[in-house]
Amino acid sequence: MISKPKEVIAKSVLIILAFTNLLCSTVIISEIMPNPATNGEWIELYNYSSADVSINNWLIMDRAGNSMRVEKSHISLKGNDYAILVKDSLTILRLDLLPHTVAIVPDGWIGMNNDGDDIMLSSENGNVSDQISYSSNAALIKGRSWERIDLNKLDSDENNWGQCASNIGHTAGRPNSLYVSNYRNKMDIMVEPNPFSPDGDGIDDIVTISFKLPTSNSRISAYIYDLEANLIKQIAADLPAGPTLPLLHWVGDTKNGNTIPVGRYI
């Protein structure tokens, strides 16, 4: 017996696809400096792809609709590299960027509000590449930048941003201080050199304290005590910290500026 194949009736289905033009590119905003200490404001862009991307005639716009444009021909951002948009050429010199880092002074700097703002990055054809919103927390500490923690998390969640933990207050053109690729469940503290000899002879006069933390964004305080639990000096007070920064330094002095005697300290 041969059975007839069952008839399959295809019903027409209307499928509506809605796309947003947000994040159409691999170029994102990775760090901003809305409240500089001495330099001008700046915005860092990062190309997280391996291919070069032309940013010629790209546009930066704020919440109020003010805009500035990258009006230089043949500007390409290399794959896995940074470009810094700066307010003026003097800021480029003061940032001490790596030689290969692209630095651009856009036409008509719009300024970033210290009490919070939106920043939208769009390509020459109007497609939005990235858009962030920040609050007054981004400008809380003068001269300290506001960093994106996870570069793969492409949204405006303020929990994915934090104050830069670098000793110089920023990481312009360099990997962000708060980024960590693999989270660990333990903390390490390293002291070098140990022992050290703060006698002013130029050899091992300064001790450097570094660490590895199991979190991308935290705050640290550090104290030096003698073995009788007497406070010698506080060397860090509620500093923004990333997984490995900032580095702490101690020259072997007390809180009154006196040189410590030979001994063991914790």
mmCIF file of N, CA and C in Angstrom, residues 193-262:
data_model
loop_
_atom_site.group_PDB
_atom_site.id
_atom_site.type_symbol
_atom_site.label_atom_id
_atom_site.label_comp_id
_atom_site.label_asym_id
_atom_site.label_seq_id
_atom_site.Cartn_x
_atom_site.Cartn_y
_atom_site.Cartn_z
ATOM 1 N N PRO A 193 60.760 47.107 46.009
ATOM 2 C CA PRO A 193 61.542 45.995 46.546
ATOM 3 C C PRO A 193 61.187 45.737 48.010
ATOM 4 N N ASN A 194 61.391 44.560 48.439
ATOM 5 C CA ASN A 194 61.098 44.184 49.823
ATOM 6 C C ASN A 194 62.175 43.211 50.309
ATOM 7 N N PRO A 195 63.095 43.710 51.197
ATOM 8 C CA PRO A 195 63.064 45.000 51.893
ATOM 9 C C PRO A 195 63.538 46.159 51.006
ATOM 10 N N PHE A 196 63.273 47.390 51.478
ATOM 11 C CA PHE A 196 63.789 48.571 50.800
ATOM 12 C C PHE A 196 64.535 49.423 51.813
ATOM 13 N N SER A 197 65.312 50.376 51.302
ATOM 14 C CA SER A 197 66.182 51.166 52.194
ATOM 15 C C SER A 197 66.055 52.644 51.880
ATOM 16 N N PRO A 198 65.139 53.350 52.531
ATOM 17 C CA PRO A 198 64.914 54.776 52.243
ATOM 18 C C PRO A 198 65.967 55.685 52.889
ATOM 19 N N ASP A 199 67.233 55.516 52.446
ATOM 20 C CA ASP A 199 68.321 56.294 53.044
ATOM 21 C C ASP A 199 68.841 57.386 52.124
ATOM 22 N N GLY A 200 68.183 57.579 50.976
ATOM 23 C CA GLY A 200 68.557 58.677 50.094
ATOM 24 C C GLY A 200 69.758 58.428 49.217
ATOM 25 N N ASP A 201 70.204 57.156 49.103
ATOM 26 C CA ASP A 201 71.368 56.874 48.268
ATOM 27 C C ASP A 201 70.994 56.576 46.824
ATOM 28 N N GLY A 202 69.713 56.651 46.510
ATOM 29 C CA GLY A 202 69.274 56.405 45.152
ATOM 30 C C GLY A 202 69.064 54.949 44.812
ATOM 31 N N ILE A 203 69.260 54.069 45.760
ATOM 32 C CA ILE A 203 69.091 52.632 45.538
ATOM 33 C C ILE A 203 67.988 52.115 46.450
ATOM 34 N N ASP A 204 66.930 51.614 45.872
ATOM 35 C CA ASP A 204 65.801 51.028 46.622
ATOM 36 C C ASP A 204 65.249 51.981 47.682
ATOM 37 N N ASP A 205 65.161 53.262 47.320
ATOM 38 C CA ASP A 205 64.659 54.264 48.278
ATOM 39 C C ASP A 205 63.134 54.312 48.336
ATOM 40 N N ILE A 206 62.487 53.827 47.286
ATOM 41 C CA ILE A 206 61.027 53.914 47.196
ATOM 42 C C ILE A 206 60.453 52.522 47.029
ATOM 43 N N VAL A 207 59.425 52.203 47.794
ATOM 44 C CA VAL A 207 58.749 50.926 47.646
ATOM 45 C C VAL A 207 57.466 51.135 46.834
ATOM 46 N N THR A 208 57.196 50.216 45.927
ATOM 47 C CA THR A 208 55.990 50.259 45.106
ATOM 48 C C THR A 208 55.058 49.136 45.515
ATOM 49 N N ILE A 209 53.819 49.485 45.778
ATOM 50 C CA ILE A 209 52.806 48.510 46.184
ATOM 51 C C ILE A 209 51.816 48.372 45.041
ATOM 52 N N SER A 210 51.729 47.184 44.484
ATOM 53 C CA SER A 210 50.787 46.898 43.407
ATOM 54 C C SER A 210 49.851 45.776 43.839
ATOM 55 N N PHE A 211 48.811 45.565 43.085
ATOM 56 C CA PHE A 211 47.806 44.584 43.497
ATOM 57 C C PHE A 211 47.048 44.052 42.297
ATOM 58 N N LYS A 212 46.357 42.966 42.503
ATOM 59 C CA LYS A 212 45.412 42.411 41.542
ATOM 60 C C LYS A 212 44.108 42.181 42.285
ATOM 61 N N LEU A 213 43.067 42.879 41.845
ATOM 62 C CA LEU A 213 41.778 42.807 42.515
ATOM 63 C C LEU A 213 40.787 42.000 41.686
ATOM 64 N N PRO A 214 39.833 41.341 42.326
ATOM 65 C CA PRO A 214 38.842 40.531 41.600
ATOM 66 C C PRO A 214 37.653 41.344 41.107
ATOM 67 N N THR A 215 37.837 42.643 40.938
ATOM 68 C CA THR A 215 36.746 43.507 40.512
ATOM 69 C C THR A 215 37.292 44.574 39.592
ATOM 70 N N SER A 216 36.459 45.092 38.721
ATOM 71 C CA SER A 216 36.919 46.077 37.747
ATOM 72 C C SER A 216 36.851 47.499 38.266
ATOM 73 N N ASN A 217 36.018 47.759 39.232
ATOM 74 C CA ASN A 217 35.789 49.132 39.674
ATOM 75 C C ASN A 217 35.587 49.152 41.175
ATOM 76 N N SER A 218 36.511 49.759 41.888
ATOM 77 C CA SER A 218 36.422 49.807 43.347
ATOM 78 C C SER A 218 37.140 51.050 43.850
ATOM 79 N N ARG A 219 37.227 51.182 45.148
ATOM 80 C CA ARG A 219 37.976 52.275 45.761
ATOM 81 C C ARG A 219 38.852 51.685 46.849
ATOM 82 N N ILE A 220 40.050 52.233 46.993
ATOM 83 C CA ILE A 220 40.993 51.661 47.953
ATOM 84 C C ILE A 220 41.544 52.734 48.885
ATOM 85 N N SER A 221 41.857 52.302 50.091
ATOM 86 C CA SER A 221 42.614 53.105 51.053
ATOM 87 C C SER A 221 43.756 52.223 51.552
ATOM 88 N N ALA A 222 44.904 52.806 51.810
ATOM 89 C CA ALA A 222 46.070 52.024 52.227
ATOM 90 C C ALA A 222 46.779 52.726 53.381
ATOM 91 N N TYR A 223 47.176 51.924 54.372
ATOM 92 C CA TYR A 223 47.817 52.447 55.570
ATOM 93 C C TYR A 223 49.082 51.647 55.864
ATOM 94 N N ILE A 224 50.069 52.316 56.445
ATOM 95 C CA ILE A 224 51.297 51.670 56.896
ATOM 96 C C ILE A 224 51.297 51.666 58.423
ATOM 97 N N TYR A 225 51.512 50.472 59.012
ATOM 98 C CA TYR A 225 51.579 50.327 60.473
ATOM 99 C C TYR A 225 52.903 49.682 60.857
ATOM 100 N N ASP A 226 53.346 49.941 62.101
ATOM 101 C CA ASP A 226 54.460 49.162 62.626
ATOM 102 C C ASP A 226 53.901 47.905 63.288
ATOM 103 N N LEU A 227 54.777 47.068 63.828
ATOM 104 C CA LEU A 227 54.329 45.799 64.387
ATOM 105 C C LEU A 227 53.573 45.950 65.697
ATOM 106 N N GLU A 228 53.553 47.156 66.258
ATOM 107 C CA GLU A 228 52.768 47.421 67.469
ATOM 108 C C GLU A 228 51.437 48.075 67.133
ATOM 109 N N ALA A 229 51.077 48.026 65.859
ATOM 110 C CA ALA A 229 49.802 48.547 65.353
ATOM 111 C C ALA A 229 49.690 50.060 65.459
ATOM 112 N N ASN A 230 50.822 50.753 65.484
ATOM 113 C CA ASN A 230 50.812 52.214 65.447
ATOM 114 C C ASN A 230 50.745 52.678 63.987
ATOM 115 N N LEU A 231 49.835 53.615 63.706
ATOM 116 C CA LEU A 231 49.709 54.120 62.340
ATOM 117 C C LEU A 231 50.929 54.977 62.005
ATOM 118 N N ILE A 232 51.629 54.591 60.946
ATOM 119 C CA ILE A 232 52.788 55.346 60.490
ATOM 120 C C ILE A 232 52.378 56.391 59.464
ATOM 121 N N LYS A 233 51.600 55.954 58.460
ATOM 122 C CA LYS A 233 51.170 56.894 57.427
ATOM 123 C C LYS A 233 50.041 56.287 56.611
ATOM 124 N N GLN A 234 49.140 57.131 56.163
ATOM 125 C CA GLN A 234 48.143 56.726 55.182
ATOM 126 C C GLN A 234 48.662 57.122 53.808
ATOM 127 N N ILE A 235 48.792 56.161 52.895
ATOM 128 C CA ILE A 235 49.361 56.452 51.578
ATOM 129 C C ILE A 235 48.306 56.480 50.471
ATOM 130 N N ALA A 236 47.079 56.122 50.788
ATOM 131 C CA ALA A 236 45.984 56.216 49.810
ATOM 132 C C ALA A 236 44.683 56.390 50.568
ATOM 133 N N ALA A 237 43.834 57.285 50.051
ATOM 134 C CA ALA A 237 42.566 57.564 50.720
ATOM 135 C C ALA A 237 41.434 57.552 49.706
ATOM 136 N N ASP A 238 40.676 56.459 49.682
ATOM 137 C CA ASP A 238 39.480 56.343 48.865
ATOM 138 C C ASP A 238 39.761 56.658 47.387
ATOM 139 N N LEU A 239 40.844 56.062 46.849
ATOM 140 C CA LEU A 239 41.201 56.287 45.451
ATOM 141 C C LEU A 239 40.399 55.373 44.532
ATOM 142 N N PRO A 240 39.989 55.866 43.353
ATOM 143 C CA PRO A 240 39.390 54.963 42.362
ATOM 144 C C PRO A 240 40.412 53.902 41.971
ATOM 145 N N ALA A 241 39.978 52.662 41.842
ATOM 146 C CA ALA A 241 40.898 51.570 41.545
ATOM 147 C C ALA A 241 40.302 50.631 40.518
ATOM 148 N N GLY A 242 41.174 50.110 39.667
ATOM 149 C CA GLY A 242 40.806 49.070 38.724
ATOM 150 C C GLY A 242 41.417 47.755 39.143
ATOM 151 N N PRO A 243 41.489 46.780 38.245
ATOM 152 C CA PRO A 243 42.044 45.477 38.611
ATOM 153 C C PRO A 243 43.505 45.529 39.022
ATOM 154 N N THR A 244 44.295 46.447 38.426
ATOM 155 C CA THR A 244 45.735 46.500 38.722
ATOM 156 C C THR A 244 46.255 47.915 38.976
ATOM 157 N N LEU A 245 45.410 48.903 38.928
ATOM 158 C CA LEU A 245 45.833 50.283 39.125
ATOM 159 C C LEU A 245 44.964 50.945 40.176
ATOM 160 N N PRO A 246 45.511 51.977 40.874
ATOM 161 C CA PRO A 246 46.798 52.640 40.670
ATOM 162 C C PRO A 246 47.936 51.928 41.386
ATOM 163 N N LEU A 247 49.160 52.275 41.022
ATOM 164 C CA LEU A 247 50.327 51.840 41.779
ATOM 165 C C LEU A 247 50.528 52.797 42.946
ATOM 166 N N LEU A 248 50.845 52.257 44.106
ATOM 167 C CA LEU A 248 51.072 53.075 45.297
ATOM 168 C C LEU A 248 52.568 53.112 45.600
ATOM 169 N N HIS A 249 53.047 54.262 46.066
ATOM 170 C CA HIS A 249 54.470 54.420 46.363
ATOM 171 C C HIS A 249 54.646 54.974 47.778
ATOM 172 N N TRP A 250 55.697 54.524 48.446
ATOM 173 C CA TRP A 250 56.018 55.011 49.796
ATOM 174 C C TRP A 250 57.518 55.211 49.881
ATOM 175 N N VAL A 251 57.918 56.379 50.388
ATOM 176 C CA VAL A 251 59.337 56.716 50.477
ATOM 177 C C VAL A 251 59.905 56.461 51.867
ATOM 178 N N GLY A 252 59.131 55.742 52.699
ATOM 179 C CA GLY A 252 59.624 55.410 54.031
ATOM 180 C C GLY A 252 59.529 56.544 55.026
ATOM 181 N N ASP A 253 58.525 57.418 54.845
ATOM 182 C CA ASP A 253 58.348 58.531 55.764
ATOM 183 C C ASP A 253 57.092 58.324 56.611
ATOM 184 N N THR A 254 57.025 59.051 57.707
ATOM 185 C CA THR A 254 55.856 58.997 58.581
ATOM 186 C C THR A 254 54.850 60.054 58.147
ATOM 187 N N LYS A 255 53.713 60.090 58.823
ATOM 188 C CA LYS A 255 52.696 61.099 58.508
ATOM 189 C C LYS A 255 53.179 62.512 58.823
ATOM 190 N N ASN A 256 54.255 62.613 59.636
ATOM 191 C CA ASN A 256 54.833 63.922 59.962
ATOM 192 C C ASN A 256 56.018 64.269 59.074
ATOM 193 N N GLY A 257 56.340 63.378 58.128
ATOM 194 C CA GLY A 257 57.438 63.649 57.223
ATOM 195 C C GLY A 257 58.788 63.142 57.678
ATOM 196 N N ASN A 258 58.837 62.467 58.818
ATOM 197 C CA ASN A 258 60.109 61.947 59.327
ATOM 198 C C ASN A 258 60.423 60.606 58.676
ATOM 199 N N THR A 259 61.719 60.283 58.577
ATOM 200 C CA THR A 259 62.122 59.003 58.025
ATOM 201 C C THR A 259 61.961 57.913 59.080
ATOM 202 N N ILE A 260 61.424 56.789 58.684
ATOM 203 C CA ILE A 260 61.174 55.697 59.621
ATOM 204 C C ILE A 260 62.492 55.023 60.030
ATOM 205 N N PRO A 261 62.538 54.475 61.228
ATOM 206 C CA PRO A 261 63.714 53.676 61.616
ATOM 207 C C PRO A 261 63.683 52.313 60.945
ATOM 208 N N VAL A 262 64.800 51.632 60.956
ATOM 209 C CA VAL A 262 64.855 50.287 60.391
ATOM 210 C C VAL A 262 63.926 49.379 61.156
#
